[in-house]
Amino acid sequence: MQREFRTGILFTAIGQYSNILIQLIINVVLSRILGASDFGIVAITQVFLIFFQMIVTAGMGPAIIQNKSLKSRDYGILFNYSAIFAAVLGVLFGFLGFAVSYIYKDKIYIELFWLMALIVLAEGLNVVPNAMLAKEKRFKAINLRLLFSNLIGAVVGVIAALMGAGVFALVLSVVVPAIITLILNFFIVKIPFNTSFELSALKKVWVFSKNQLIFSIINYFARNTDNMLIGRFLGAAPLGNYSKAYGLTVMPNTVFLGVINPVLQPILSEHETNVELIKETYLKVVKMLAIIGFPLTAFIILNSKPIINLLFGDNWNAAVIPLVMLGLSIWSQMLNAATGAIFQSRNQTHVMLRANIISTIIIVIFTCVGVFTGNIATIALLVSVAYMVSFFITNYMLMRFTLESNILSLLKILVKPIFLGVTSGLVLFFIEPFTNFHNIILLILVRGILWLITIIGFLALTGEYKFVKDFVKNKEVR
């Protein structure tokens, strides 16, 4: 397990970090070419796209990974079902553009939705081959494919923007990678194609898939209610600023959980009944994420304006306050994101579903109250509070019902990381008057170095440096 975990982390890190860098470059370049309204329009289309992507996968990927009774022929049958489902949903997504254009009073959505229907189709066709690659732990193939397709997509997107394609440049940067990934999958994965639609194969993954799908649908509304309501009642420009801030607060999840989560379930699923092993692994992952998450929360909150100005330019200053408010929940989003793989590896998606229903109700209520005020900053603050409440609810249920323990064992390991976050925040607060350089790069660089020195010093003084060193080297991970 240790060797597989190390190999998986290595290649997943290569794929994910290169993807993050590519996406960041696209964002930085296009933010200086396109306006807040363009990003707001894309944010609205993505709300619907994410929903269709979630439906078209139907929770089948994790179910295939978890199920040990699937035979070679079953993969071909499942592919047949996914292909028909993908084609139907792709067409429905295209026609949905007419309704959205009517609701938001802009005909551009009709063209955008038909173009993005290709993503829905490709996503559905990729479900089975993606799951087969993950189940076989072919992390190298998965991530080299990811790197290549996203690189091509970035080049196409930037060229399109420079040629005056406007909002379509943003869409092309997403459509192109989806199509390239599909083409590469047919070369990389040996799918046992057949013309059968036997229900026996579908029944093998149905229960797991059903819970996963319902969870995804509920989680979708929890994560996108803010975008839908802001876009409908406040407009595209405020949504563009909000989505910029939100994108930065979820980036740590992509950076750290994007590397760990794809590896956790395929490996831990083989130890489904070993509760103690899974619990120890989870607590180590959470502790490491907390050591990163709490001080990172402090850094982003206290440097929100220079971060926005550096990445997107002065014309995005309206995103600064939303970033501060949303930034309060960075630590909770990071820690909560690791729970899904644990629920799945223990084959307890029903518990995950119950926890998610409760969390979603809270998030939707808080979001609606925020939208009622008509203030983006208030919305962002209430969304942050909701995410923090969700963290405690989800982890209480995970520790009690899935890992047969209690939440106190989790909270104990968060004490030092919380103090680390507070300490690093105080250092940043007191050095601010002395580091207000006109050069934004120099300002962030100096503050970042002092912030890192504080973290390293704290870890050395508290003895946590050894834990971090062992975690990075993957020692004592059974």
Short mmCIF file of C-alpha atoms in Angstrom, two decimals:
data_model
loop_
_atom_site.label_atom_id
_atom_site.label_comp_id
_atom_site.label_asym_id
_atom_site.label_seq_id
_atom_site.Cartn_x
_atom_site.Cartn_y
_atom_site.Cartn_z
CA MET A 1 0.00 0.00 0.00
CA GLN A 2 2.81 2.42 0.88
CA ARG A 3 4.46 2.06 -2.53
CA GLU A 4 1.14 2.46 -4.39
CA PHE A 5 0.29 5.52 -2.31
CA ARG A 6 3.66 7.14 -3.03
CA THR A 7 3.45 6.42 -6.76
CA GLY A 8 -0.14 7.65 -6.94
CA ILE A 9 0.68 10.87 -5.08
CA LEU A 10 3.72 11.54 -7.30
CA PHE A 11 1.94 11.29 -10.66
CA THR A 12 -1.27 12.85 -9.39
CA ALA A 13 0.78 15.79 -8.10
CA ILE A 14 2.40 16.19 -11.52
CA GLY A 15 -0.98 16.15 -13.27
CA GLN A 16 -2.88 18.30 -10.78
CA TYR A 17 -0.22 20.95 -10.17
CA SER A 18 0.51 21.39 -13.85
CA ASN A 19 -3.24 21.68 -14.44
CA ILE A 20 -3.55 24.30 -11.69
CA LEU A 21 -0.68 26.27 -13.16
CA ILE A 22 -2.22 26.11 -16.63
CA GLN A 23 -5.64 27.18 -15.35
CA LEU A 24 -4.09 30.01 -13.33
CA ILE A 25 -2.24 31.29 -16.40
CA ILE A 26 -5.46 31.16 -18.43
CA ASN A 27 -7.28 33.02 -15.66
CA VAL A 28 -4.61 35.69 -15.34
CA VAL A 29 -4.38 36.27 -19.10
CA LEU A 30 -8.12 36.26 -19.79
CA SER A 31 -8.88 38.45 -16.76
CA ARG A 32 -6.91 41.20 -18.46
CA ILE A 33 -8.74 40.74 -21.77
CA LEU A 34 -12.30 40.00 -20.66
CA GLY A 35 -14.54 41.81 -18.18
CA ALA A 36 -16.47 40.81 -15.05
CA SER A 37 -19.67 40.37 -17.08
CA ASP A 38 -17.97 37.80 -19.36
CA PHE A 39 -16.85 35.78 -16.36
CA GLY A 40 -20.32 36.15 -14.86
CA ILE A 41 -21.92 34.72 -18.01
CA VAL A 42 -19.56 31.75 -17.93
CA ALA A 43 -20.20 31.29 -14.19
CA ILE A 44 -23.93 30.99 -14.92
CA THR A 45 -23.37 28.42 -17.70
CA GLN A 46 -21.04 26.45 -15.44
CA VAL A 47 -23.74 26.20 -12.79
CA PHE A 48 -25.88 24.21 -15.26
CA LEU A 49 -22.88 22.41 -16.79
CA ILE A 50 -21.74 21.07 -13.43
CA PHE A 51 -25.24 19.73 -12.78
CA PHE A 52 -25.34 17.89 -16.10
CA GLN A 53 -21.78 16.58 -15.64
CA MET A 54 -22.83 15.21 -12.29
CA ILE A 55 -25.98 13.58 -13.68
CA VAL A 56 -24.23 12.10 -16.71
CA THR A 57 -21.61 10.36 -14.54
CA ALA A 58 -24.43 9.06 -12.29
CA GLY A 59 -21.97 8.19 -9.53
CA MET A 60 -20.78 5.29 -11.69
CA GLY A 61 -17.05 6.05 -11.48
CA PRO A 62 -16.58 5.53 -7.72
CA ALA A 63 -18.96 2.56 -7.89
CA ILE A 64 -16.80 0.83 -10.52
CA ILE A 65 -13.68 1.47 -8.43
CA GLN A 66 -15.29 0.11 -5.26
CA ASN A 67 -16.96 -2.98 -6.80
CA LYS A 68 -14.73 -6.08 -6.81
CA SER A 69 -17.19 -8.40 -8.61
CA LEU A 70 -17.21 -6.70 -12.03
CA LYS A 71 -16.04 -8.87 -14.91
CA SER A 72 -14.36 -7.71 -18.13
CA ARG A 73 -17.61 -7.93 -20.12
CA ASP A 74 -19.41 -5.78 -17.55
CA TYR A 75 -17.25 -2.76 -18.39
CA GLY A 76 -18.39 -2.86 -22.01
CA ILE A 77 -22.04 -3.08 -20.96
CA LEU A 78 -21.69 -0.17 -18.55
CA PHE A 79 -20.02 1.84 -21.32
CA ASN A 80 -23.04 1.22 -23.57
CA TYR A 81 -25.41 2.57 -20.94
CA SER A 82 -23.21 5.58 -20.28
CA ALA A 83 -22.90 6.37 -24.01
CA ILE A 84 -26.67 6.47 -24.58
CA PHE A 85 -27.21 8.46 -21.40
CA ALA A 86 -24.48 10.93 -22.42
CA ALA A 87 -25.97 11.49 -25.88
CA VAL A 88 -29.46 12.15 -24.48
CA LEU A 89 -28.21 14.54 -21.79
CA GLY A 90 -25.95 16.35 -24.27
CA VAL A 91 -28.94 17.16 -26.48
CA LEU A 92 -31.06 18.19 -23.48
CA PHE A 93 -28.27 20.49 -22.30
CA GLY A 94 -28.18 22.19 -25.69
CA PHE A 95 -31.93 22.86 -25.64
CA LEU A 96 -31.67 24.11 -22.04
CA GLY A 97 -29.81 27.11 -23.45
CA PHE A 98 -33.09 28.49 -24.82
CA ALA A 99 -34.66 28.52 -21.35
CA VAL A 100 -31.59 30.05 -19.73
CA SER A 101 -31.40 32.77 -22.39
CA TYR A 102 -35.01 33.65 -21.58
CA ILE A 103 -34.44 33.70 -17.80
CA TYR A 104 -31.27 35.81 -17.96
CA LYS A 105 -32.43 37.81 -21.01
CA ASP A 106 -29.35 37.16 -23.16
CA LYS A 107 -29.35 35.08 -26.38
CA ILE A 108 -25.64 34.33 -26.08
CA TYR A 109 -26.53 31.43 -23.77
CA ILE A 110 -28.10 29.51 -26.67
CA GLU A 111 -24.78 29.27 -28.56
CA LEU A 112 -22.78 28.68 -25.38
CA PHE A 113 -24.97 25.80 -24.25
CA TRP A 114 -24.79 23.99 -27.59
CA LEU A 115 -21.01 24.35 -27.57
CA MET A 116 -20.74 23.12 -23.99
CA ALA A 117 -23.05 20.19 -24.78
CA LEU A 118 -19.88 18.58 -26.17
CA ILE A 119 -18.47 18.58 -22.63
CA VAL A 120 -21.54 16.74 -21.31
CA LEU A 121 -21.21 14.14 -24.07
CA ALA A 122 -17.46 13.66 -23.50
CA GLU A 123 -17.91 13.48 -19.73
CA GLY A 124 -20.43 10.68 -20.05
CA LEU A 125 -18.29 8.70 -22.49
CA ASN A 126 -15.28 9.12 -20.20
CA VAL A 127 -16.91 7.68 -17.07
CA VAL A 128 -16.05 4.01 -17.62
CA PRO A 129 -12.51 4.44 -19.03
CA ASN A 130 -11.63 6.95 -16.28
CA ALA A 131 -12.86 4.56 -13.60
CA MET A 132 -10.97 1.65 -15.17
CA LEU A 133 -7.74 3.66 -15.13
CA ALA A 134 -8.24 4.62 -11.47
CA LYS A 135 -9.19 1.09 -10.43
CA GLU A 136 -6.07 -0.28 -12.11
CA LYS A 137 -4.09 2.48 -10.32
CA ARG A 138 -2.67 3.75 -13.62
CA PHE A 139 -1.99 7.16 -12.12
CA LYS A 140 0.78 7.93 -14.59
CA ALA A 141 -1.50 7.54 -17.62
CA ILE A 142 -4.31 9.49 -15.94
CA ASN A 143 -2.21 12.51 -15.15
CA LEU A 144 -0.04 12.70 -18.27
CA ARG A 145 -3.27 12.63 -20.25
CA LEU A 146 -4.64 15.42 -18.04
CA LEU A 147 -1.51 17.53 -18.54
CA PHE A 148 -1.52 17.19 -22.33
CA SER A 149 -5.24 17.90 -22.84
CA ASN A 150 -5.28 20.94 -20.54
CA LEU A 151 -2.17 22.38 -22.17
CA ILE A 152 -3.82 22.22 -25.62
CA GLY A 153 -7.01 23.71 -24.16
CA ALA A 154 -5.08 26.61 -22.64
CA VAL A 155 -3.35 27.42 -25.93
CA VAL A 156 -6.66 27.36 -27.83
CA GLY A 157 -8.38 29.51 -25.18
CA VAL A 158 -5.71 32.21 -25.12
CA ILE A 159 -5.44 32.36 -28.93
CA ALA A 160 -9.23 32.64 -29.19
CA ALA A 161 -9.26 35.50 -26.67
CA LEU A 162 -6.53 37.38 -28.52
CA MET A 163 -8.53 36.96 -31.73
CA GLY A 164 -11.54 38.60 -30.09
CA ALA A 165 -13.65 35.52 -29.34
CA GLY A 166 -14.71 37.05 -26.02
CA VAL A 167 -16.66 34.79 -23.69
CA PHE A 168 -16.30 31.90 -26.18
CA ALA A 169 -12.56 31.85 -25.42
CA LEU A 170 -13.34 30.82 -21.84
CA VAL A 171 -15.66 28.08 -23.04
CA LEU A 172 -13.20 26.73 -25.62
CA SER A 173 -10.51 26.41 -22.94
CA VAL A 174 -12.83 23.85 -21.27
CA VAL A 175 -14.38 22.15 -24.31
CA VAL A 176 -11.09 21.30 -26.03
CA PRO A 177 -9.56 19.37 -23.07
CA ALA A 178 -12.75 17.33 -22.66
CA ILE A 179 -12.66 16.20 -26.30
CA ILE A 180 -8.91 15.47 -26.26
CA THR A 181 -9.26 13.44 -23.05
CA LEU A 182 -11.97 11.34 -24.68
CA ILE A 183 -9.82 10.67 -27.75
CA LEU A 184 -6.81 9.71 -25.60
CA ASN A 185 -8.94 7.40 -23.46
CA PHE A 186 -9.84 5.29 -26.48
CA PHE A 187 -6.12 4.78 -27.14
CA ILE A 188 -5.06 4.22 -23.52
CA VAL A 189 -7.91 2.08 -22.15
CA LYS A 190 -8.84 -1.29 -23.61
CA ILE A 191 -12.61 -1.25 -23.18
CA PRO A 192 -14.18 -4.65 -23.97
CA PHE A 193 -16.76 -3.26 -26.39
CA ASN A 194 -19.95 -5.24 -27.00
CA THR A 195 -23.58 -4.57 -27.94
CA SER A 196 -25.16 -5.97 -24.78
CA PHE A 197 -27.43 -4.13 -22.34
CA GLU A 198 -27.70 -6.82 -19.70
CA LEU A 199 -29.12 -5.41 -16.48
CA SER A 200 -26.93 -7.65 -14.32
CA ALA A 201 -23.90 -5.39 -14.85
CA LEU A 202 -25.91 -2.28 -13.98
CA LYS A 203 -27.32 -3.90 -10.85
CA LYS A 204 -23.80 -4.56 -9.53
CA VAL A 205 -23.06 -0.83 -9.28
CA TRP A 206 -26.57 0.55 -8.81
CA VAL A 207 -26.81 0.81 -5.01
CA PHE A 208 -23.44 2.54 -4.64
CA SER A 209 -24.08 4.71 -7.71
CA LYS A 210 -27.54 5.71 -6.49
CA ASN A 211 -26.28 7.00 -3.14
CA GLN A 212 -23.32 8.71 -4.81
CA LEU A 213 -25.58 10.38 -7.38
CA ILE A 214 -28.09 11.63 -4.81
CA PHE A 215 -25.19 12.92 -2.72
CA SER A 216 -23.76 14.73 -5.76
CA ILE A 217 -27.09 16.31 -6.63
CA ILE A 218 -27.60 17.59 -3.09
CA ASN A 219 -24.00 18.78 -2.91
CA TYR A 220 -24.51 20.56 -6.23
CA PHE A 221 -27.30 22.70 -4.83
CA ALA A 222 -25.26 23.38 -1.72
CA ARG A 223 -22.33 24.59 -3.82
CA ASN A 224 -24.22 26.45 -6.54
CA THR A 225 -27.22 28.06 -4.88
CA ASP A 226 -25.15 31.20 -4.33
CA ASN A 227 -24.18 31.45 -8.02
CA MET A 228 -27.72 30.88 -9.25
CA LEU A 229 -29.30 33.41 -6.90
CA ILE A 230 -26.61 36.08 -7.28
CA GLY A 231 -26.76 35.79 -11.07
CA ARG A 232 -30.57 35.99 -11.05
CA PHE A 233 -31.11 38.81 -8.55
CA LEU A 234 -27.86 40.82 -8.51
CA GLY A 235 -26.63 40.40 -12.10
CA ALA A 236 -23.66 39.06 -14.07
CA ALA A 237 -21.06 41.62 -12.92
CA PRO A 238 -21.52 41.02 -9.15
CA LEU A 239 -21.52 37.28 -9.86
CA GLY A 240 -18.29 37.68 -11.83
CA ASN A 241 -16.60 39.32 -8.83
CA TYR A 242 -18.04 36.77 -6.40
CA SER A 243 -16.96 33.84 -8.58
CA LYS A 244 -13.41 35.23 -8.79
CA ALA A 245 -13.19 35.32 -5.00
CA TYR A 246 -14.84 31.92 -4.64
CA GLY A 247 -12.47 30.41 -7.19
CA LEU A 248 -9.47 31.50 -5.13
CA THR A 249 -10.89 30.05 -1.90
CA VAL A 250 -11.46 26.62 -3.44
CA MET A 251 -8.04 26.58 -5.12
CA PRO A 252 -6.36 25.10 -2.00
CA ASN A 253 -8.77 22.16 -2.32
CA THR A 254 -7.63 21.65 -5.89
CA VAL A 255 -3.97 22.02 -4.96
CA PHE A 256 -3.93 19.61 -2.03
CA LEU A 257 -7.07 17.44 -2.17
CA GLY A 258 -6.78 17.16 -5.94
CA VAL A 259 -3.61 15.15 -5.31
CA ILE A 260 -4.73 13.10 -2.29
CA ASN A 261 -8.39 12.24 -3.00
CA PRO A 262 -7.93 10.53 -6.40
CA VAL A 263 -5.43 8.21 -4.75
CA LEU A 264 -7.20 7.57 -1.43
CA GLN A 265 -10.31 5.69 -2.59
CA PRO A 266 -8.69 3.31 -5.10
CA ILE A 267 -6.13 2.26 -2.48
CA LEU A 268 -8.21 2.31 0.72
CA SER A 269 -11.13 0.52 -0.97
CA GLU A 270 -9.00 -2.64 -0.85
CA HIS A 271 -9.00 -2.32 2.97
CA GLU A 272 -12.74 -1.65 3.32
CA THR A 273 -13.18 -3.67 6.53
CA ASN A 274 -10.02 -2.42 8.24
CA VAL A 275 -11.63 0.48 10.09
CA GLU A 276 -8.56 1.24 12.21
CA LEU A 277 -6.27 1.56 9.19
CA ILE A 278 -8.68 3.87 7.37
CA LYS A 279 -9.22 5.98 10.50
CA GLU A 280 -5.48 6.38 11.13
CA THR A 281 -4.91 7.30 7.49
CA TYR A 282 -7.76 9.84 7.57
CA LEU A 283 -6.54 11.50 10.78
CA LYS A 284 -3.04 11.85 9.34
CA VAL A 285 -4.41 13.40 6.16
CA VAL A 286 -6.62 15.80 8.14
CA LYS A 287 -3.78 16.82 10.42
CA MET A 288 -1.55 17.57 7.44
CA LEU A 289 -4.31 19.53 5.73
CA ALA A 290 -4.95 21.47 8.95
CA ILE A 291 -1.27 22.39 9.26
CA ILE A 292 -1.54 23.86 5.77
CA GLY A 293 -5.13 25.10 5.91
CA PHE A 294 -5.23 27.27 9.04
CA PRO A 295 -2.16 29.42 8.26
CA LEU A 296 -3.18 29.58 4.58
CA THR A 297 -6.57 30.92 5.67
CA ALA A 298 -4.82 33.67 7.62
CA PHE A 299 -2.51 34.54 4.71
CA ILE A 300 -5.29 34.86 2.11
CA ILE A 301 -7.56 36.91 4.40
CA LEU A 302 -4.81 39.37 5.35
CA ASN A 303 -3.45 39.68 1.80
CA SER A 304 -6.68 39.60 -0.21
CA LYS A 305 -6.21 42.92 -2.01
CA PRO A 306 -2.63 42.38 -3.24
CA ILE A 307 -3.53 38.81 -4.28
CA ILE A 308 -6.49 40.02 -6.36
CA ASN A 309 -4.49 42.89 -7.87
CA LEU A 310 -1.53 40.66 -8.73
CA LEU A 311 -3.55 37.90 -10.37
CA PHE A 312 -6.37 39.81 -12.05
CA GLY A 313 -5.52 43.53 -12.02
CA ASP A 314 -6.95 46.66 -10.37
CA ASN A 315 -10.28 46.35 -12.20
CA TRP A 316 -11.21 43.41 -9.94
CA ASN A 317 -11.07 45.31 -6.61
CA ALA A 318 -14.76 44.56 -6.06
CA ALA A 319 -13.74 40.91 -5.48
CA VAL A 320 -11.51 41.78 -2.50
CA ILE A 321 -14.16 41.91 0.27
CA PRO A 322 -15.89 38.72 -0.93
CA LEU A 323 -12.47 37.03 -0.87
CA VAL A 324 -11.92 38.11 2.75
CA MET A 325 -15.31 36.76 3.80
CA LEU A 326 -15.12 33.52 1.83
CA GLY A 327 -11.52 33.10 2.95
CA LEU A 328 -12.71 32.49 6.51
CA SER A 329 -13.89 29.03 5.47
CA ILE A 330 -10.80 27.86 3.55
CA TRP A 331 -9.64 25.59 6.37
CA SER A 332 -13.08 23.97 6.76
CA GLN A 333 -13.48 23.38 3.02
CA MET A 334 -10.03 21.77 2.83
CA LEU A 335 -10.63 19.46 5.77
CA ASN A 336 -14.17 18.57 4.73
CA ALA A 337 -13.17 17.68 1.17
CA ALA A 338 -11.25 14.62 2.38
CA THR A 339 -14.34 12.97 3.88
CA GLY A 340 -15.84 11.78 0.59
CA ALA A 341 -13.04 9.34 -0.21
CA ILE A 342 -13.30 7.85 3.30
CA PHE A 343 -17.06 7.34 3.09
CA GLN A 344 -16.57 5.69 -0.31
CA SER A 345 -13.68 3.46 0.72
CA ARG A 346 -15.77 2.18 3.65
CA ASN A 347 -18.67 1.62 1.21
CA GLN A 348 -20.91 3.84 3.35
CA THR A 349 -22.23 6.36 0.88
CA HIS A 350 -25.59 6.19 2.69
CA VAL A 351 -24.02 7.88 5.72
CA MET A 352 -22.33 10.40 3.43
CA LEU A 353 -25.72 11.12 1.89
CA ARG A 354 -27.39 11.82 5.25
CA ALA A 355 -24.60 14.14 6.34
CA ASN A 356 -24.78 15.98 3.04
CA ILE A 357 -28.54 16.50 3.23
CA ILE A 358 -28.21 18.20 6.63
CA SER A 359 -25.26 20.32 5.48
CA THR A 360 -27.04 21.36 2.28
CA ILE A 361 -30.13 22.55 4.13
CA ILE A 362 -27.92 24.77 6.29
CA ILE A 363 -25.90 26.12 3.36
CA VAL A 364 -29.01 26.91 1.27
CA ILE A 365 -30.74 28.68 4.18
CA PHE A 366 -27.68 30.82 4.93
CA THR A 367 -27.24 31.64 1.24
CA CYS A 368 -30.88 32.67 0.80
CA VAL A 369 -30.67 34.95 3.83
CA GLY A 370 -27.53 36.54 2.37
CA VAL A 371 -29.11 37.08 -1.06
CA PHE A 372 -32.12 38.68 0.64
CA THR A 373 -29.79 41.40 1.99
CA GLY A 374 -28.61 42.19 -1.55
CA ASN A 375 -25.02 42.56 -0.36
CA ILE A 376 -22.22 40.41 -1.84
CA ALA A 377 -20.04 40.71 1.28
CA THR A 378 -22.88 39.51 3.53
CA ILE A 379 -23.63 36.61 1.19
CA ALA A 380 -19.94 35.60 1.23
CA LEU A 381 -19.79 35.79 5.05
CA LEU A 382 -22.91 33.68 5.57
CA VAL A 383 -21.72 31.11 3.01
CA SER A 384 -18.45 30.84 4.96
CA VAL A 385 -20.26 30.31 8.25
CA ALA A 386 -22.40 27.61 6.61
CA TYR A 387 -19.30 25.78 5.35
CA MET A 388 -17.79 25.81 8.83
CA VAL A 389 -20.98 24.38 10.35
CA SER A 390 -20.99 21.75 7.60
CA PHE A 391 -17.47 20.68 8.58
CA PHE A 392 -18.55 19.78 12.11
CA ILE A 393 -21.72 17.99 11.00
CA THR A 394 -20.01 15.88 8.33
CA ASN A 395 -17.05 14.92 10.50
CA TYR A 396 -19.25 14.08 13.47
CA MET A 397 -21.14 11.57 11.33
CA LEU A 398 -17.99 10.28 9.64
CA MET A 399 -16.16 9.63 12.91
CA ARG A 400 -19.16 8.13 14.73
CA PHE A 401 -20.86 5.99 12.10
CA THR A 402 -18.19 5.24 9.49
CA LEU A 403 -14.94 5.15 11.48
CA GLU A 404 -16.57 3.90 14.73
CA SER A 405 -14.94 6.58 16.84
CA ASN A 406 -15.86 10.08 18.02
CA ILE A 407 -15.22 13.60 16.81
CA LEU A 408 -13.08 14.42 19.86
CA SER A 409 -10.24 12.31 18.45
CA LEU A 410 -10.39 14.53 15.36
CA LEU A 411 -10.64 17.83 17.23
CA LYS A 412 -7.61 16.95 19.40
CA ILE A 413 -5.32 16.86 16.38
CA LEU A 414 -6.55 20.31 15.28
CA VAL A 415 -5.41 22.18 18.40
CA LYS A 416 -1.83 22.84 17.30
CA PRO A 417 -2.78 23.69 13.69
CA ILE A 418 -5.30 26.25 15.02
CA PHE A 419 -2.60 27.86 17.15
CA LEU A 420 -0.34 27.83 14.11
CA GLY A 421 -3.01 29.68 12.11
CA VAL A 422 -3.50 32.27 14.84
CA THR A 423 0.26 32.77 15.27
CA SER A 424 0.91 33.21 11.56
CA GLY A 425 -2.06 35.59 11.33
CA LEU A 426 -0.73 37.76 14.16
CA VAL A 427 2.69 37.93 12.53
CA LEU A 428 1.14 39.01 9.22
CA PHE A 429 -0.99 41.61 11.02
CA PHE A 430 1.91 43.23 12.85
CA ILE A 431 4.30 43.27 9.86
CA GLU A 432 1.72 44.82 7.52
CA PRO A 433 2.70 48.48 8.17
CA PHE A 434 6.35 47.63 7.45
CA THR A 435 5.70 45.69 4.22
CA ASN A 436 3.38 48.03 2.29
CA PHE A 437 5.60 48.14 -0.78
CA HIS A 438 4.34 49.69 -4.01
CA ASN A 439 5.56 46.64 -5.92
CA ILE A 440 2.87 43.97 -5.35
CA ILE A 441 5.17 41.08 -6.20
CA LEU A 442 7.75 42.26 -3.65
CA LEU A 443 5.00 42.82 -1.06
CA ILE A 444 3.59 39.29 -1.37
CA LEU A 445 7.08 37.77 -1.61
CA VAL A 446 8.32 39.41 1.62
CA ARG A 447 5.13 38.64 3.53
CA GLY A 448 5.14 35.10 2.17
CA ILE A 449 8.72 34.48 3.30
CA LEU A 450 8.03 35.81 6.81
CA TRP A 451 4.84 33.73 6.90
CA LEU A 452 6.78 30.58 5.94
CA ILE A 453 9.49 31.32 8.53
CA THR A 454 6.76 31.60 11.17
CA ILE A 455 5.27 28.25 10.14
CA ILE A 456 8.63 26.46 10.08
CA GLY A 457 9.57 27.95 13.45
CA PHE A 458 6.27 26.89 14.99
CA LEU A 459 6.57 23.34 13.64
CA ALA A 460 10.13 23.06 14.95
CA LEU A 461 9.24 24.37 18.43
CA THR A 462 6.17 22.14 18.81
CA GLY A 463 7.77 19.00 17.41
CA GLU A 464 5.32 18.81 14.50
CA TYR A 465 8.11 19.16 11.94
CA LYS A 466 8.82 15.44 12.25
CA PHE A 467 5.17 14.61 11.48
CA VAL A 468 5.24 16.78 8.34
CA LYS A 469 8.55 15.25 7.23
CA ASP A 470 7.27 11.69 7.73
CA PHE A 471 3.99 12.48 5.96
CA VAL A 472 5.74 13.93 2.93
CA LYS A 473 8.05 10.92 2.78
CA ASN A 474 5.02 8.67 3.38
CA LYS A 475 6.51 6.93 6.40
CA GLU A 476 4.32 4.83 8.70
CA VAL A 477 1.40 4.92 6.27
CA ARG A 478 0.35 1.33 6.32
#
